[in-house]
Amino acid sequence: MSAMSSTSTAAVGAVVAILILGAVASIGYYQFVVAPAETATGATTATTPAGVDCITSPSSCVNVTIINGAGTPYSGYPGTTTLFGYSPTTITVVIGVNNTVVWTNEDTTAFHTATSLAGDPASFDSGCLDGVGVPCPSSTGVSTFQYTFTVAGTYNYHCSFHAWMTGVVIVKAASGSQASTS
Ligand SMILES: [Cu+2]
């Protein structure tokens, strides 16, 4: 009897442990996935601006795909020397019209980022975006990144993990309100 009792005690302990882990995971899911703007440090970031819902307002947004095979240079285009990773590689957006860009990692071979480079008019960084079946080392289940450009200019960006992955976002001022240089 005592053996059975200790077995069921252990079973109860395991269930309790699983429940606690589940609660922790749920809190983590809420903090980092459901409410990414409220980071664990309490700092708000500019990476998920409020007010732009690309699902309900797709015309406000431009989609960029991180293509399958981007983690291996040239693999997507046998025989070419063209560097690649983002599709379209170069996009042009207009402030107030379609200046929210959504990157989605569709690569089944690697996780990636979309990260601005020094000299850009403003900075952005997706952080690690999960690949399809390829979670980031500290994955929170995020494979898309949305950023709204509010400063006109040309942005060169890259993947922090793969130097050959580069892209360009050309941001134009809204027509009739050219940016002043004075
Ligand atoms: Cu990459």
Short mmCIF file of C-alpha atoms and ligand atoms in Angstrom, two decimals:
data_model
loop_
_atom_site.label_atom_id
_atom_site.label_comp_id
_atom_site.label_asym_id
_atom_site.label_seq_id
_atom_site.Cartn_x
_atom_site.Cartn_y
_atom_site.Cartn_z
CA MET A 1 0.00 0.00 0.00
CA SER A 2 2.71 2.41 0.89
CA ALA A 3 4.33 1.86 -2.51
CA MET A 4 1.07 2.63 -4.26
CA SER A 5 0.56 5.67 -2.07
CA SER A 6 3.95 7.09 -2.92
CA THR A 7 3.30 6.40 -6.58
CA SER A 8 0.06 8.35 -6.56
CA THR A 9 1.73 11.14 -4.58
CA ALA A 10 4.34 11.35 -7.29
CA ALA A 11 1.62 11.38 -9.92
CA VAL A 12 -0.17 14.24 -8.16
CA GLY A 13 3.15 16.09 -7.94
CA ALA A 14 3.71 15.64 -11.66
CA VAL A 15 0.22 16.97 -12.46
CA VAL A 16 0.79 20.00 -10.24
CA ALA A 17 4.15 20.64 -11.90
CA ILE A 18 2.54 20.45 -15.33
CA LEU A 19 -0.20 22.88 -14.26
CA ILE A 20 2.40 25.34 -12.97
CA LEU A 21 4.42 25.04 -16.17
CA GLY A 22 1.26 25.60 -18.17
CA ALA A 23 0.46 28.74 -16.20
CA VAL A 24 3.97 30.07 -16.70
CA ALA A 25 3.79 29.32 -20.39
CA SER A 26 0.44 31.09 -20.66
CA ILE A 27 1.77 34.19 -18.96
CA GLY A 28 4.79 34.12 -21.22
CA TYR A 29 2.56 33.74 -24.24
CA TYR A 30 0.52 36.77 -23.21
CA GLN A 31 3.53 38.91 -22.37
CA PHE A 32 5.58 38.21 -25.44
CA VAL A 33 3.09 37.25 -28.12
CA VAL A 34 -0.32 38.72 -27.33
CA ALA A 35 1.03 41.99 -25.95
CA PRO A 36 4.46 42.42 -27.55
CA ALA A 37 4.36 46.20 -27.08
CA GLU A 38 4.50 45.70 -23.35
CA THR A 39 7.88 44.09 -22.97
CA ALA A 40 9.12 42.35 -19.87
CA THR A 41 11.24 45.38 -19.04
CA GLY A 42 8.24 47.68 -19.24
CA ALA A 43 9.76 49.55 -22.14
CA THR A 44 7.52 50.21 -25.08
CA THR A 45 8.99 49.75 -28.49
CA ALA A 46 8.15 51.27 -31.83
CA THR A 47 8.07 47.89 -33.52
CA THR A 48 4.34 47.32 -33.24
CA PRO A 49 2.65 50.68 -33.73
CA ALA A 50 -0.97 50.79 -32.75
CA GLY A 51 -3.67 51.63 -35.20
CA VAL A 52 -2.52 49.70 -38.23
CA ASP A 53 -4.23 46.38 -38.70
CA CYS A 54 -2.89 44.82 -41.87
CA ILE A 55 -5.52 42.11 -41.77
CA THR A 56 -8.46 44.49 -41.94
CA SER A 57 -6.62 47.24 -43.84
CA PRO A 58 -4.35 45.39 -46.24
CA SER A 59 -4.04 48.40 -48.55
CA SER A 60 -2.19 50.23 -45.76
CA CYS A 61 0.50 47.60 -45.73
CA VAL A 62 3.17 46.12 -47.94
CA ASN A 63 4.17 42.51 -47.46
CA VAL A 64 7.72 41.24 -47.75
CA THR A 65 8.39 37.52 -47.67
CA ILE A 66 11.57 35.99 -46.36
CA ILE A 67 11.71 33.27 -48.95
CA ASN A 68 12.31 29.59 -48.47
CA GLY A 69 15.99 28.78 -48.66
CA ALA A 70 17.08 32.29 -47.69
CA GLY A 71 19.36 30.79 -45.07
CA THR A 72 21.59 29.33 -47.75
CA PRO A 73 23.17 31.80 -50.17
CA TYR A 74 22.04 31.44 -53.78
CA SER A 75 20.07 28.23 -53.10
CA GLY A 76 16.80 29.74 -54.25
CA TYR A 77 18.20 30.72 -57.61
CA PRO A 78 20.56 28.03 -58.94
CA GLY A 79 23.09 29.41 -61.36
CA THR A 80 22.69 33.04 -60.34
CA THR A 81 25.01 35.17 -58.29
CA THR A 82 22.25 37.49 -57.20
CA LEU A 83 22.04 37.79 -53.47
CA PHE A 84 18.60 37.31 -52.09
CA GLY A 85 16.50 36.68 -49.08
CA TYR A 86 13.64 39.17 -49.13
CA SER A 87 10.92 39.25 -51.73
CA PRO A 88 10.39 41.80 -53.12
CA THR A 89 13.98 42.85 -52.48
CA THR A 90 13.16 46.53 -52.99
CA ILE A 91 9.84 48.14 -52.15
CA THR A 92 8.60 51.72 -52.27
CA VAL A 93 6.03 52.99 -49.79
CA VAL A 94 4.32 56.34 -49.23
CA ILE A 95 3.81 57.82 -45.79
CA GLY A 96 0.15 57.94 -44.92
CA VAL A 97 -0.76 55.56 -47.70
CA ASN A 98 0.96 52.21 -47.34
CA ASN A 99 3.89 52.87 -45.03
CA THR A 100 3.46 49.81 -42.84
CA VAL A 101 5.63 46.90 -43.91
CA VAL A 102 5.07 43.34 -42.75
CA TRP A 103 7.88 40.82 -43.01
CA THR A 104 6.98 37.13 -42.82
CA ASN A 105 9.54 34.38 -42.52
CA GLU A 106 8.47 31.53 -44.79
CA ASP A 107 11.86 29.82 -44.80
CA THR A 108 11.85 26.20 -43.72
CA THR A 109 15.62 26.18 -43.23
CA ALA A 110 16.42 29.03 -40.85
CA PHE A 111 15.21 31.80 -38.59
CA HIS A 112 15.91 35.35 -39.72
CA THR A 113 15.62 39.04 -38.90
CA ALA A 114 14.82 42.26 -40.74
CA THR A 115 17.19 44.82 -39.25
CA SER A 116 18.00 48.36 -40.32
CA LEU A 117 21.59 49.36 -41.03
CA ALA A 118 23.68 52.25 -39.80
CA GLY A 119 22.91 55.37 -41.81
CA ASP A 120 19.23 54.61 -42.25
CA PRO A 121 16.84 57.52 -41.54
CA ALA A 122 15.40 55.56 -38.61
CA SER A 123 16.12 52.21 -37.07
CA PHE A 124 14.06 49.07 -36.75
CA ASP A 125 14.77 45.49 -35.78
CA SER A 126 12.43 42.56 -35.98
CA GLY A 127 14.41 40.44 -33.59
CA CYS A 128 14.54 36.75 -34.40
CA LEU A 129 11.65 35.56 -36.54
CA ASP A 130 10.87 31.86 -36.43
CA GLY A 131 11.26 29.90 -39.61
CA VAL A 132 8.64 27.33 -40.60
CA GLY A 133 9.48 24.50 -38.24
CA VAL A 134 12.69 26.30 -37.28
CA PRO A 135 12.11 28.16 -34.02
CA CYS A 136 14.49 30.81 -32.81
CA PRO A 137 16.77 29.93 -29.88
CA SER A 138 14.50 31.93 -27.56
CA SER A 139 11.38 31.53 -29.66
CA THR A 140 8.16 33.21 -28.62
CA GLY A 141 6.35 31.83 -31.63
CA VAL A 142 6.69 34.97 -33.73
CA SER A 143 7.39 34.71 -37.44
CA THR A 144 6.13 38.10 -38.62
CA PHE A 145 7.25 41.66 -37.95
CA GLN A 146 5.35 44.86 -38.64
CA TYR A 147 6.92 48.30 -38.80
CA THR A 148 5.43 51.62 -39.82
CA PHE A 149 7.84 53.99 -41.55
CA THR A 150 7.31 57.61 -40.61
CA VAL A 151 10.58 59.15 -41.80
CA ALA A 152 11.13 59.48 -45.53
CA GLY A 153 14.31 58.21 -47.10
CA THR A 154 16.02 55.06 -48.28
CA TYR A 155 16.43 52.24 -45.80
CA ASN A 156 18.89 49.45 -46.39
CA TYR A 157 18.31 46.50 -44.13
CA HIS A 158 19.66 43.04 -43.66
CA CYS A 159 19.34 39.82 -41.70
CA SER A 160 21.46 39.81 -38.57
CA PHE A 161 22.28 36.15 -39.11
CA HIS A 162 22.98 36.03 -42.84
CA ALA A 163 25.08 38.75 -44.40
CA TRP A 164 23.90 37.96 -47.93
CA MET A 165 20.30 38.80 -47.09
CA THR A 166 19.71 42.45 -47.89
CA GLY A 167 16.69 44.50 -48.79
CA VAL A 168 15.68 48.09 -49.46
CA VAL A 169 12.67 50.14 -48.39
CA ILE A 170 12.22 53.47 -50.14
CA VAL A 171 9.94 55.69 -48.08
CA LYS A 172 8.39 58.68 -49.83
CA ALA A 173 6.75 61.62 -48.13
CA ALA A 174 3.02 61.94 -48.65
CA SER A 175 2.32 63.80 -51.89
CA GLY A 176 1.70 67.49 -51.31
CA SER A 177 3.69 67.44 -48.08
CA GLN A 178 7.27 67.12 -49.20
CA ALA A 179 9.66 66.92 -46.31
CA SER A 180 11.21 70.29 -45.58
CA THR A 181 14.96 70.61 -45.51
CA SER A 182 14.98 73.94 -43.70
CU CU B 1 18.65 35.29 -42.20
#
